[in-house]
Short mmCIF file of C-alpha atoms in Angstrom, two decimals:
data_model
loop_
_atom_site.label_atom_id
_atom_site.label_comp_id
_atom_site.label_asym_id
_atom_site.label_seq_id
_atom_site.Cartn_x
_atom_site.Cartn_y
_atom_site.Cartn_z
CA UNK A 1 -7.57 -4.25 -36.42
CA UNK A 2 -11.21 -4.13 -36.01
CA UNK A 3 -13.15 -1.14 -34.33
CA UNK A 4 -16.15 -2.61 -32.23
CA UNK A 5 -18.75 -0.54 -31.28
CA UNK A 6 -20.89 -0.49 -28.05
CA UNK A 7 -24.44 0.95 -28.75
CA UNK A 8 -26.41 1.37 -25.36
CA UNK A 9 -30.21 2.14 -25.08
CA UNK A 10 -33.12 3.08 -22.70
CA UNK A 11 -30.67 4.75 -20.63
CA UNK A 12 -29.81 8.87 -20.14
CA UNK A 13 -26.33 10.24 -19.63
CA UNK A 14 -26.72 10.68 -15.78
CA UNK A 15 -27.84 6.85 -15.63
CA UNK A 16 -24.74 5.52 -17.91
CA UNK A 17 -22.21 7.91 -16.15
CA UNK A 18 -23.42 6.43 -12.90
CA UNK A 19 -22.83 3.40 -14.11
CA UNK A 20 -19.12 3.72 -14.68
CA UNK A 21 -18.18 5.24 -11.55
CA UNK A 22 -19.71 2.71 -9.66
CA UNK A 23 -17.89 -0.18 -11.79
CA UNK A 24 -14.50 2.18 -11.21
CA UNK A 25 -15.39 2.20 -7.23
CA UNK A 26 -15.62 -1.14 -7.12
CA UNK A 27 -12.32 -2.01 -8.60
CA UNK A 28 -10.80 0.58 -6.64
CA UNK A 29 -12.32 -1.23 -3.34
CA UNK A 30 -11.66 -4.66 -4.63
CA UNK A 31 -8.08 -3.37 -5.29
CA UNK A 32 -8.02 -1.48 -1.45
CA UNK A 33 -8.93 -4.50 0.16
CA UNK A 34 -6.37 -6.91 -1.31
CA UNK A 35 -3.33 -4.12 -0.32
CA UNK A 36 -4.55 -4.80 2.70
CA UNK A 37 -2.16 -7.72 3.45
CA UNK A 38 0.51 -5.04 3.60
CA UNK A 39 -0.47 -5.20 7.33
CA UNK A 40 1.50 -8.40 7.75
CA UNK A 41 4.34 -8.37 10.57
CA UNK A 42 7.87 -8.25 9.70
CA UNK A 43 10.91 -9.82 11.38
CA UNK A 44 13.93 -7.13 12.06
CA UNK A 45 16.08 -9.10 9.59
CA UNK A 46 12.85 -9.24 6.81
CA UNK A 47 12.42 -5.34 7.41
CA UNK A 48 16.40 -4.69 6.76
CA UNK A 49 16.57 -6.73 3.50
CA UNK A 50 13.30 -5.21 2.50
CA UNK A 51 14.98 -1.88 2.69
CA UNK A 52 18.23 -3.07 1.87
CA UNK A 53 19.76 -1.98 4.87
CA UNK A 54 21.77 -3.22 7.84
CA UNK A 55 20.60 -4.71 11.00
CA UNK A 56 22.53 -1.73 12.62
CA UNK A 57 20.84 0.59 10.47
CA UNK A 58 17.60 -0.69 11.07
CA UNK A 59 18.05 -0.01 15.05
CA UNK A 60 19.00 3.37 13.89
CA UNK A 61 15.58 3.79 12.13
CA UNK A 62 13.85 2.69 14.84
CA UNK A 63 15.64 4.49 17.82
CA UNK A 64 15.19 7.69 15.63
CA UNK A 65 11.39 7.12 15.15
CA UNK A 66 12.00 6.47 11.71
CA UNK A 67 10.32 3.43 11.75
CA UNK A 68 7.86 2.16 14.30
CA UNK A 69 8.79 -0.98 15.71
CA UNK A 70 6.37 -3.34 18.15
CA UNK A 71 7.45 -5.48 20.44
CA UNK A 72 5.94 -9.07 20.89
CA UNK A 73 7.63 -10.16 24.17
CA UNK A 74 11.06 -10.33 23.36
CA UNK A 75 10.89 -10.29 19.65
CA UNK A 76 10.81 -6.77 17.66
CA UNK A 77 8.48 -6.85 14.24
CA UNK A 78 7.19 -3.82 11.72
CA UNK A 79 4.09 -3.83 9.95
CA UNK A 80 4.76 -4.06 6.18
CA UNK A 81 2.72 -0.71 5.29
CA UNK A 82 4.91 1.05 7.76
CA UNK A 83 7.82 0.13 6.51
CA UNK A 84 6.40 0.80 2.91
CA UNK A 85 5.06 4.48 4.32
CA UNK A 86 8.54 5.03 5.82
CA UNK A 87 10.32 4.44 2.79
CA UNK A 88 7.96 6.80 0.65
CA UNK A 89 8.62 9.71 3.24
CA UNK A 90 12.60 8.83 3.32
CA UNK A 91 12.18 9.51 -0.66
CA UNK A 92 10.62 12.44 -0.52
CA UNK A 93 12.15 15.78 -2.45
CA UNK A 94 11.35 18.81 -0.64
#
């Protein structure tokens, strides 16, 4: 294993520190921006094997406001990063 070694010059510490953050926030906004799809719709019987659960179940969730559900004329759908936010409060230890 061979050590390389980065050398930088004609730059202060503010300059080079400045540097780095703004590669890190643009990864982070890069990576933001591609999670973004979680926004996609979900049909009731996508949403229940998602979660693992039964239809039933799932009309549980939603009567309960567990789980927001839209309706799109006479079909029912969930946004993906609801679903996802609903299952990270269900899994929640107080």
């Amino acid at each position: 294993m061979t050590k390389q070694i980065l050398q930088v010059e004609n730059t202060n510490n503010e300059d080079f520190k400045n540097e780095i953050l703004n590669g890190v926030k643009s990864i982070l906004t890069d990576f933001q921006k591609s999670t973004v799809k979680e926004d996609t719709l979900l049909t009731r019987e996508e949403t229940a094997k998602m979660l693992s659960i039964s239809l039933v179940t799932l009309w549980k969730y939603t009567k309960n406001d567990v789980l927001p559900a839209f309706r799109i004329g006479s079909k029912v759908r969930y946004k993906k990063s609801d679903v996802i936010l609903a299952l990270q409060q269900m899994n929640q230890f107080d």
